[in-house]
Amino acid sequence: MENRVFNFSAGPAVLPEDVLLEVKEDLLNYKGKGMSVMEMSHRSKDYQAIFNDTVARVKKVFGLDEDYEVLFLGGGASTQFLMTALNFCSDDKEANYVLTGSWAKKAYTEAKKAGKKAHIAATSDDRNFNYLPKDLAFSPNPAFLHITTNNTIYGTQFKKYPEVPNNIPLFADMSSDIMSKPIDVKKFALIYAGAQKNIGPAGVTMVLIRKDIMDRLQPDLPTMLSYKTHIEKDSMFNTPPTFPIYIVGLVMKWIEKKGGLEAIAKINEEKASLIYDTIDNSGGYYKGTVEKEDRSLMNVTFRLPNEELEAKFISEAAADKMSGLKGHRSVGGCRASIYNAFPMEGTRKLAEFMKEFQKNNPA
Ligand code: PMP
């Protein structure tokens, strides 16, 4: 659509235009029901159908079988930092973390705040998180190993997931790369993701739990913080984020139409390489901030020769309808977030803009 900008925001982020148009079409009167999805009781037959369809599509797109529970919860991925630790750490079992950036650190800190034993199995903070640590050292009795598959702020992404012994459940915060490529889901005992980057709007967090770890759930937790509550009531213990869940369903339909995760992954690779190639061919004008082998296909982080040029770059890009290129406030620089719904055309435009900018603004 003509007056829309290319939105490089790290999240909430761009949604597929087809999805927005469908939402618009059905906003006031959903499929002749005489009301908006927003206005439906979460216990109504009509909404239940939307909910069930969303769960079914998530399973189909992501390749989940009956071994997984699919939950849609409020509270953001940040609440999952706490819930994972509360629900799976017992007095003699420690939460293990791979610290690869700010979000991973928050997950670790939250476990400690909850009074749980938390152990750092690996960290890359020795080099300001510009790579992914490969060697792990577990605590004596791990409750789980927690990784952040894509580090939204630093711009790293696991291409190969850590190998863990069978008895240690692997947990993952996939907030910023969920469904960006096909993965072997079975490796993961628990996956969570805030929807607002790759699969929908802010307000809903998807949690996938492999059923074989349910016997490890801790009893007697506060109701809303217990996975048991939400599993037993199929995410309907209280009012779930009904409208965001409906949009997640539409995004799943869009992924299916695109050809599924294989097709999405190919497009994502092509989009990212347009920008990384521009960085690598700039003679050092643009500098990637992380080790090449660990580069994220979702969040491309880079620097310019100085902060003045960075500010100019970001503001000239914004004037040319490319918004959200400022790096996270904790690290500075530039960041192009190019999730599933970000159009190829926008990455081409950015690559061209980068080349022009370099020509016009020598270091
Ligand atoms: N984990 C990752 C990897 C993130 O990128 C974010 C948000 N940017 C969060 C967790 C926190 O998510 P929320 O804001 O939904 O709590």
Tab-separated table of C-alpha atoms and ligand atoms in Angstrom:
chain	number	residue	atom	x	y	z
A	1	MET	CA	0.000	0.000	0.000
A	2	GLU	CA	1.359	3.339	-1.084
A	3	ASN	CA	1.413	5.322	2.121
A	4	ARG	CA	2.871	2.627	4.340
A	5	VAL	CA	6.532	2.875	5.348
A	6	PHE	CA	9.086	0.078	5.494
A	7	ASN	CA	8.975	-0.662	9.184
A	8	PHE	CA	12.277	-2.034	10.539
A	9	SER	CA	11.058	-1.954	14.142
A	10	ALA	CA	12.309	-4.721	16.442
A	11	GLY	CA	8.841	-5.212	17.865
A	12	PRO	CA	5.983	-4.705	17.812
A	13	ALA	CA	6.826	-5.107	14.176
A	14	VAL	CA	5.421	-5.161	10.686
A	15	LEU	CA	2.484	-7.502	10.028
A	16	PRO	CA	1.574	-8.985	6.639
A	17	GLU	CA	-0.534	-6.506	4.696
A	18	ASP	CA	-2.938	-9.293	3.696
A	19	VAL	CA	-3.553	-9.987	7.364
A	20	LEU	CA	-4.258	-6.336	8.150
A	21	LEU	CA	-6.663	-6.135	5.223
A	22	GLU	CA	-8.524	-9.227	6.406
A	23	VAL	CA	-8.753	-7.778	9.918
A	24	LYS	CA	-10.117	-4.563	8.430
A	25	GLU	CA	-12.654	-6.426	6.330
A	26	ASP	CA	-13.958	-8.336	9.337
A	27	LEU	CA	-13.477	-5.671	11.994
A	28	LEU	CA	-17.064	-4.577	12.545
A	29	ASN	CA	-18.883	-7.723	11.548
A	30	TYR	CA	-16.880	-10.934	11.670
A	31	LYS	CA	-18.140	-13.338	8.992
A	32	GLY	CA	-21.720	-12.189	9.384
A	33	LYS	CA	-21.815	-12.767	13.149
A	34	GLY	CA	-22.892	-9.176	13.728
A	35	MET	CA	-19.962	-8.269	15.949
A	36	SER	CA	-16.208	-7.823	15.999
A	37	VAL	CA	-13.958	-10.648	17.230
A	38	MET	CA	-12.964	-8.127	19.920
A	39	GLU	CA	-16.516	-8.113	21.204
A	40	MET	CA	-17.033	-11.865	21.398
A	41	SER	CA	-17.173	-13.767	24.643
A	42	HIS	CA	-14.135	-15.994	24.897
A	43	ARG	CA	-16.512	-18.807	25.818
A	44	SER	CA	-18.804	-18.366	22.813
A	45	LYS	CA	-18.997	-21.010	20.113
A	46	ASP	CA	-17.840	-18.525	17.488
A	47	TYR	CA	-14.741	-17.521	19.404
A	48	GLN	CA	-13.970	-21.089	20.409
A	49	ALA	CA	-13.909	-21.970	16.706
A	50	ILE	CA	-11.406	-19.178	16.042
A	51	PHE	CA	-9.262	-20.320	18.961
A	52	ASN	CA	-9.290	-23.975	17.899
A	53	ASP	CA	-8.463	-23.036	14.339
A	54	THR	CA	-5.504	-20.957	15.533
A	55	VAL	CA	-4.141	-23.816	17.636
A	56	ALA	CA	-4.566	-26.263	14.747
A	57	ARG	CA	-2.772	-23.934	12.334
A	58	VAL	CA	0.097	-23.320	14.779
A	59	LYS	CA	0.582	-27.073	15.062
A	60	LYS	CA	0.454	-27.587	11.321
A	61	VAL	CA	2.795	-24.730	10.423
A	62	PHE	CA	5.350	-25.510	13.126
A	63	GLY	CA	5.156	-29.284	12.731
A	64	LEU	CA	3.859	-30.077	16.210
A	65	ASP	CA	2.145	-33.333	16.953
A	66	GLU	CA	-0.133	-34.328	19.804
A	67	ASP	CA	2.889	-34.430	22.121
A	68	TYR	CA	2.678	-30.672	22.642
A	69	GLU	CA	0.349	-28.402	24.573
A	70	VAL	CA	-0.205	-25.026	22.928
A	71	LEU	CA	-0.963	-22.163	25.307
A	72	PHE	CA	-1.797	-18.529	24.628
A	73	LEU	CA	-1.089	-16.378	27.657
A	74	GLY	CA	-0.832	-12.734	28.642
A	75	GLY	CA	2.098	-11.122	30.426
A	76	GLY	CA	4.602	-11.144	27.575
A	77	ALA	CA	7.704	-13.268	27.194
A	78	SER	CA	8.981	-11.532	30.329
A	79	THR	CA	6.453	-13.424	32.460
A	80	GLN	CA	7.772	-16.655	30.966
A	81	PHE	CA	11.204	-15.860	32.402
A	82	LEU	CA	9.553	-16.318	35.803
A	83	MET	CA	7.081	-19.072	34.976
A	84	THR	CA	9.673	-21.430	33.484
A	85	ALA	CA	11.765	-21.222	36.669
A	86	LEU	CA	8.812	-21.412	39.073
A	87	ASN	CA	7.230	-24.370	37.358
A	88	PHE	CA	10.308	-26.514	36.811
A	89	CYS	CA	12.879	-25.786	39.528
A	90	SER	CA	12.639	-27.795	42.714
A	91	ASP	CA	14.865	-27.430	45.785
A	92	ASP	CA	17.438	-29.816	44.363
A	93	LYS	CA	17.286	-28.782	40.706
A	94	GLU	CA	18.892	-25.740	39.194
A	95	ALA	CA	17.820	-23.690	36.214
A	96	ASN	CA	20.682	-23.529	33.678
A	97	TYR	CA	21.123	-20.623	31.278
A	98	VAL	CA	23.137	-19.746	28.218
A	99	LEU	CA	23.667	-16.014	28.542
A	100	THR	CA	23.733	-14.511	25.076
A	101	GLY	CA	22.351	-11.057	25.715
A	102	SER	CA	20.004	-8.845	27.669
A	103	TRP	CA	16.925	-11.058	27.392
A	104	ALA	CA	18.780	-14.214	28.399
A	105	LYS	CA	20.218	-12.333	31.368
A	106	LYS	CA	16.750	-11.225	32.368
A	107	ALA	CA	15.527	-14.817	32.307
A	108	TYR	CA	18.429	-15.867	34.541
A	109	THR	CA	17.926	-12.963	36.946
A	110	GLU	CA	14.229	-13.651	37.213
A	111	ALA	CA	14.868	-17.248	38.334
A	112	LYS	CA	17.139	-15.936	41.079
A	113	LYS	CA	14.598	-13.323	42.119
A	114	ALA	CA	12.079	-16.133	42.500
A	115	GLY	CA	14.479	-17.755	44.961
A	116	LYS	CA	15.488	-20.540	42.571
A	117	LYS	CA	18.975	-21.882	42.057
A	118	ALA	CA	20.207	-20.518	38.748
A	119	HIS	CA	23.409	-21.523	37.017
A	120	ILE	CA	25.220	-20.001	34.046
A	121	ALA	CA	26.100	-22.890	31.719
A	122	ALA	CA	27.781	-20.579	29.216
A	123	THR	CA	28.042	-16.887	28.518
A	124	SER	CA	29.395	-14.561	25.859
A	125	ASP	CA	29.497	-11.460	28.040
A	126	ASP	CA	33.322	-11.499	27.853
A	127	ARG	CA	32.961	-9.974	24.359
A	128	ASN	CA	29.811	-7.975	24.848
A	129	PHE	CA	27.626	-10.798	23.482
A	130	ASN	CA	29.004	-10.533	19.948
A	131	TYR	CA	29.100	-14.312	19.505
A	132	LEU	CA	27.319	-17.431	20.729
A	133	PRO	CA	29.147	-19.611	23.244
A	134	LYS	CA	29.426	-23.220	22.081
A	135	ASP	CA	30.682	-25.093	25.151
A	136	LEU	CA	28.360	-25.740	28.048
A	137	ALA	CA	29.106	-26.584	31.675
A	138	PHE	CA	25.987	-27.793	33.454
A	139	SER	CA	25.241	-27.626	37.176
A	140	PRO	CA	25.031	-30.981	39.014
A	141	ASN	CA	21.272	-31.430	38.687
A	142	PRO	CA	19.772	-29.209	35.993
A	143	ALA	CA	16.016	-28.611	35.890
A	144	PHE	CA	16.417	-27.386	32.300
A	145	LEU	CA	18.737	-25.553	29.949
A	146	HIS	CA	17.361	-22.217	28.755
A	147	ILE	CA	18.535	-20.581	25.545
A	148	THR	CA	17.454	-17.477	23.635
A	149	THR	CA	17.429	-18.635	20.032
A	150	ASN	CA	17.667	-15.134	18.563
A	151	ASN	CA	19.154	-12.184	20.404
A	152	THR	CA	17.055	-9.255	19.309
A	153	ILE	CA	19.331	-6.564	20.703
A	154	TYR	CA	22.798	-7.934	19.885
A	155	GLY	CA	21.889	-9.538	16.564
A	156	THR	CA	23.023	-13.141	17.037
A	157	GLN	CA	21.028	-16.287	16.252
A	158	PHE	CA	21.654	-19.974	16.899
A	159	LYS	CA	21.975	-21.835	13.595
A	160	LYS	CA	22.647	-25.089	15.392
A	161	TYR	CA	21.097	-25.585	18.805
A	162	PRO	CA	23.190	-26.814	21.744
A	163	GLU	CA	23.263	-30.558	22.235
A	164	VAL	CA	21.885	-31.478	25.624
A	165	PRO	CA	21.791	-34.861	27.326
A	166	ASN	CA	18.372	-36.534	27.084
A	167	ASN	CA	17.485	-36.003	30.704
A	168	ILE	CA	17.935	-32.228	30.541
A	169	PRO	CA	14.922	-30.514	28.983
A	170	LEU	CA	15.842	-27.779	26.514
A	171	PHE	CA	13.796	-24.587	26.925
A	172	ALA	CA	13.879	-21.734	24.435
A	173	ASP	CA	12.823	-18.139	24.293
A	174	MET	CA	12.065	-17.875	20.560
A	175	SER	CA	10.401	-14.482	20.760
A	176	SER	CA	12.320	-12.996	17.875
A	177	ASP	CA	12.750	-15.909	15.482
A	178	ILE	CA	9.814	-18.216	16.036
A	179	MET	CA	8.550	-19.698	12.775
A	180	SER	CA	11.209	-17.933	10.738
A	181	LYS	CA	12.476	-21.327	9.502
A	182	PRO	CA	11.663	-25.001	9.916
A	183	ILE	CA	13.225	-26.480	13.053
A	184	ASP	CA	13.299	-29.827	14.780
A	185	VAL	CA	10.743	-28.860	17.409
A	186	LYS	CA	11.097	-32.201	19.176
A	187	LYS	CA	14.467	-31.087	20.563
A	188	PHE	CA	12.641	-28.574	22.722
A	189	ALA	CA	10.692	-29.432	25.837
A	190	LEU	CA	9.353	-25.912	26.128
A	191	ILE	CA	9.247	-22.978	23.722
A	192	TYR	CA	7.814	-19.542	24.361
A	193	ALA	CA	7.515	-16.442	22.240
A	194	GLY	CA	5.877	-13.061	22.523
A	195	ALA	CA	3.832	-12.783	19.333
A	196	GLN	CA	4.766	-9.228	18.436
A	197	LYS	CA	7.706	-9.920	16.128
A	198	ASN	CA	7.001	-12.892	13.895
A	199	ILE	CA	3.508	-14.178	14.550
A	200	GLY	CA	1.117	-11.419	15.530
A	201	PRO	CA	0.486	-8.272	17.541
A	202	ALA	CA	1.618	-7.562	21.093
A	203	GLY	CA	-0.513	-8.904	23.914
A	204	VAL	CA	-0.246	-12.653	23.517
A	205	THR	CA	2.593	-15.027	24.298
A	206	MET	CA	2.616	-18.498	22.853
A	207	VAL	CA	3.928	-21.317	25.029
A	208	LEU	CA	4.519	-24.838	23.714
A	209	ILE	CA	5.092	-27.569	26.294
A	210	ARG	CA	6.063	-31.139	25.487
A	211	LYS	CA	3.746	-33.383	27.435
A	212	ASP	CA	6.471	-35.705	28.710
A	213	ILE	CA	7.779	-33.004	31.070
A	214	MET	CA	4.425	-32.284	32.647
A	215	ASP	CA	5.131	-34.651	35.517
A	216	ARG	CA	7.953	-32.287	36.510
A	217	LEU	CA	5.608	-29.344	37.093
A	218	GLN	CA	5.866	-27.949	40.607
A	219	PRO	CA	2.685	-28.091	42.701
A	220	ASP	CA	1.023	-25.340	44.752
A	221	LEU	CA	2.018	-22.338	42.697
A	222	PRO	CA	-0.028	-19.139	42.557
A	223	THR	CA	-2.853	-19.910	40.155
A	224	MET	CA	-1.971	-17.623	37.252
A	225	LEU	CA	1.726	-18.521	37.377
A	226	SER	CA	1.133	-22.243	37.147
A	227	TYR	CA	1.269	-23.892	33.721
A	228	LYS	CA	-1.056	-26.546	35.130
A	229	THR	CA	-3.853	-23.991	35.456
A	230	HIS	CA	-3.594	-22.955	31.835
A	231	ILE	CA	-3.107	-26.467	30.468
A	232	GLU	CA	-6.128	-27.798	32.357
A	233	LYS	CA	-8.332	-24.951	31.130
A	234	ASP	CA	-6.935	-24.830	27.598
A	235	SER	CA	-5.729	-21.199	28.012
A	236	MET	CA	-9.231	-20.201	29.146
A	237	PHE	CA	-8.798	-20.109	32.918
A	238	ASN	CA	-9.293	-16.380	32.644
A	239	THR	CA	-9.970	-14.163	29.636
A	240	PRO	CA	-7.152	-14.763	27.174
A	241	PRO	CA	-5.965	-12.036	24.732
A	242	THR	CA	-8.740	-12.941	22.309
A	243	PHE	CA	-8.072	-10.466	19.498
A	244	PRO	CA	-4.284	-11.043	19.289
A	245	ILE	CA	-4.901	-14.815	19.254
A	246	TYR	CA	-7.274	-14.379	16.315
A	247	ILE	CA	-4.598	-12.426	14.449
A	248	VAL	CA	-2.005	-15.124	15.178
A	249	GLY	CA	-4.402	-17.472	13.388
A	250	LEU	CA	-4.485	-15.158	10.375
A	251	VAL	CA	-0.680	-14.950	10.340
A	252	MET	CA	-0.540	-18.770	10.338
A	253	LYS	CA	-2.881	-18.795	7.354
A	254	TRP	CA	-0.586	-16.286	5.628
A	255	ILE	CA	2.478	-18.487	6.293
A	256	GLU	CA	0.633	-21.483	4.840
A	257	LYS	CA	-0.235	-19.463	1.741
A	258	LYS	CA	3.400	-18.447	1.332
A	259	GLY	CA	4.383	-22.112	1.179
A	260	GLY	CA	5.110	-22.798	4.845
A	261	LEU	CA	8.299	-22.381	6.830
A	262	GLU	CA	10.606	-23.773	4.118
A	263	ALA	CA	9.533	-21.017	1.762
A	264	ILE	CA	9.610	-18.391	4.517
A	265	ALA	CA	13.165	-19.427	5.484
A	266	LYS	CA	14.396	-19.020	1.915
A	267	ILE	CA	12.940	-15.538	1.674
A	268	ASN	CA	14.400	-14.627	5.076
A	269	GLU	CA	17.860	-15.765	3.978
A	270	GLU	CA	17.650	-13.745	0.809
A	271	LYS	CA	16.464	-10.636	2.641
A	272	ALA	CA	19.235	-10.825	5.227
A	273	SER	CA	21.964	-11.450	2.680
A	274	LEU	CA	20.980	-8.315	0.748
A	275	ILE	CA	21.891	-6.256	3.812
A	276	TYR	CA	24.834	-8.326	5.085
A	277	ASP	CA	26.399	-8.310	1.599
A	278	THR	CA	26.098	-4.546	1.509
A	279	ILE	CA	27.835	-4.351	4.878
A	280	ASP	CA	30.593	-6.749	3.841
A	281	ASN	CA	31.180	-5.016	0.502
A	282	SER	CA	31.376	-1.517	1.955
A	283	GLY	CA	35.132	-1.589	2.537
A	284	GLY	CA	34.612	-1.251	6.279
A	285	TYR	CA	32.263	1.760	6.118
A	286	TYR	CA	29.498	-0.370	7.592
A	287	LYS	CA	30.614	-2.804	10.256
A	288	GLY	CA	28.609	-5.792	11.415
A	289	THR	CA	28.685	-6.011	15.201
A	290	VAL	CA	28.784	-9.801	15.657
A	291	GLU	CA	30.759	-12.844	14.507
A	292	LYS	CA	29.714	-13.725	10.961
A	293	GLU	CA	28.798	-17.327	11.735
A	294	ASP	CA	26.379	-16.213	14.449
A	295	ARG	CA	24.668	-13.420	12.540
A	296	SER	CA	20.930	-13.150	12.957
A	297	LEU	CA	18.666	-13.325	9.926
A	298	MET	CA	16.053	-11.393	11.887
A	299	ASN	CA	17.941	-8.454	13.418
A	300	VAL	CA	20.822	-7.100	11.361
A	301	THR	CA	22.989	-4.937	13.627
A	302	PHE	CA	25.675	-2.645	12.253
A	303	ARG	CA	27.663	0.501	12.907
A	304	LEU	CA	28.733	3.420	10.746
A	305	PRO	CA	32.106	5.180	11.055
A	306	ASN	CA	30.812	7.452	13.840
A	307	GLU	CA	27.722	8.307	15.846
A	308	GLU	CA	27.052	11.488	13.911
A	309	LEU	CA	26.841	9.562	10.673
A	310	GLU	CA	24.635	6.995	12.380
A	311	ALA	CA	22.188	9.678	13.462
A	312	LYS	CA	22.183	11.162	9.961
A	313	PHE	CA	21.703	7.718	8.420
A	314	ILE	CA	18.721	6.933	10.641
A	315	SER	CA	17.042	10.273	10.055
A	316	GLU	CA	17.579	10.314	6.280
A	317	ALA	CA	16.281	6.749	6.066
A	318	ALA	CA	13.184	7.752	8.038
A	319	ALA	CA	12.598	10.670	5.668
A	320	ASP	CA	12.759	8.108	2.846
A	321	LYS	CA	10.039	5.937	4.405
A	322	MET	CA	12.316	3.492	6.229
A	323	SER	CA	11.552	3.692	9.934
A	324	GLY	CA	12.859	1.981	13.052
A	325	LEU	CA	16.532	1.607	12.109
A	326	LYS	CA	17.939	2.872	15.396
A	327	GLY	CA	19.754	0.223	17.435
A	328	HIS	CA	18.467	-0.679	20.901
A	329	ARG	CA	19.149	2.137	23.378
A	330	SER	CA	21.477	-0.129	25.377
A	331	VAL	CA	23.905	-0.743	22.482
A	332	GLY	CA	23.439	2.110	19.978
A	333	GLY	CA	24.286	1.810	16.285
A	334	CYS	CA	21.767	0.655	13.724
A	335	ARG	CA	19.505	-2.342	13.580
A	336	ALA	CA	17.343	-3.523	10.713
A	337	SER	CA	14.734	-5.954	11.999
A	338	ILE	CA	13.458	-7.968	9.070
A	339	TYR	CA	11.026	-10.511	10.444
A	340	ASN	CA	8.845	-12.822	8.317
A	341	ALA	CA	6.379	-10.128	7.282
A	342	PHE	CA	9.029	-7.594	6.302
A	343	PRO	CA	8.890	-7.302	2.504
A	344	MET	CA	11.850	-8.178	0.252
A	345	GLU	CA	11.362	-4.863	-1.507
A	346	GLY	CA	12.193	-3.053	1.744
A	347	THR	CA	15.516	-4.857	2.165
A	348	ARG	CA	16.400	-4.021	-1.446
A	349	LYS	CA	15.554	-0.412	-0.800
A	350	LEU	CA	17.682	-0.338	2.352
A	351	ALA	CA	20.658	-1.936	0.573
A	352	GLU	CA	20.468	0.699	-2.179
A	353	PHE	CA	20.064	3.472	0.375
A	354	MET	CA	23.146	2.241	2.268
A	355	LYS	CA	25.268	2.363	-0.881
A	356	GLU	CA	24.046	5.857	-1.782
A	357	PHE	CA	24.559	7.105	1.769
A	358	GLN	CA	28.127	5.858	1.808
A	359	LYS	CA	28.848	7.629	-1.489
A	360	ASN	CA	27.380	10.892	-0.260
A	361	ASN	CA	28.907	10.778	3.211
A	362	PRO	CA	32.525	9.649	3.091
A	363	ALA	CA	34.043	8.820	6.471
B	1	PMP	N1	12.845	-12.193	24.711
B	1	PMP	C1	13.278	-11.665	23.561
B	1	PMP	C2	14.273	-12.421	22.734
B	1	PMP	C3	12.819	-10.403	23.164
B	1	PMP	O1	13.266	-9.864	22.028
B	1	PMP	C4	11.866	-9.724	23.968
B	1	PMP	C5	11.260	-8.390	23.591
B	1	PMP	N2	11.881	-7.618	22.722
B	1	PMP	C6	11.475	-10.307	25.163
B	1	PMP	C7	11.953	-11.551	25.498
B	1	PMP	C8	10.496	-9.624	26.080
B	1	PMP	O2	9.238	-9.767	25.560
B	1	PMP	P1	7.949	-9.063	26.168
B	1	PMP	O3	8.092	-7.625	25.895
B	1	PMP	O4	6.847	-9.729	25.397
B	1	PMP	O5	7.905	-9.375	27.622
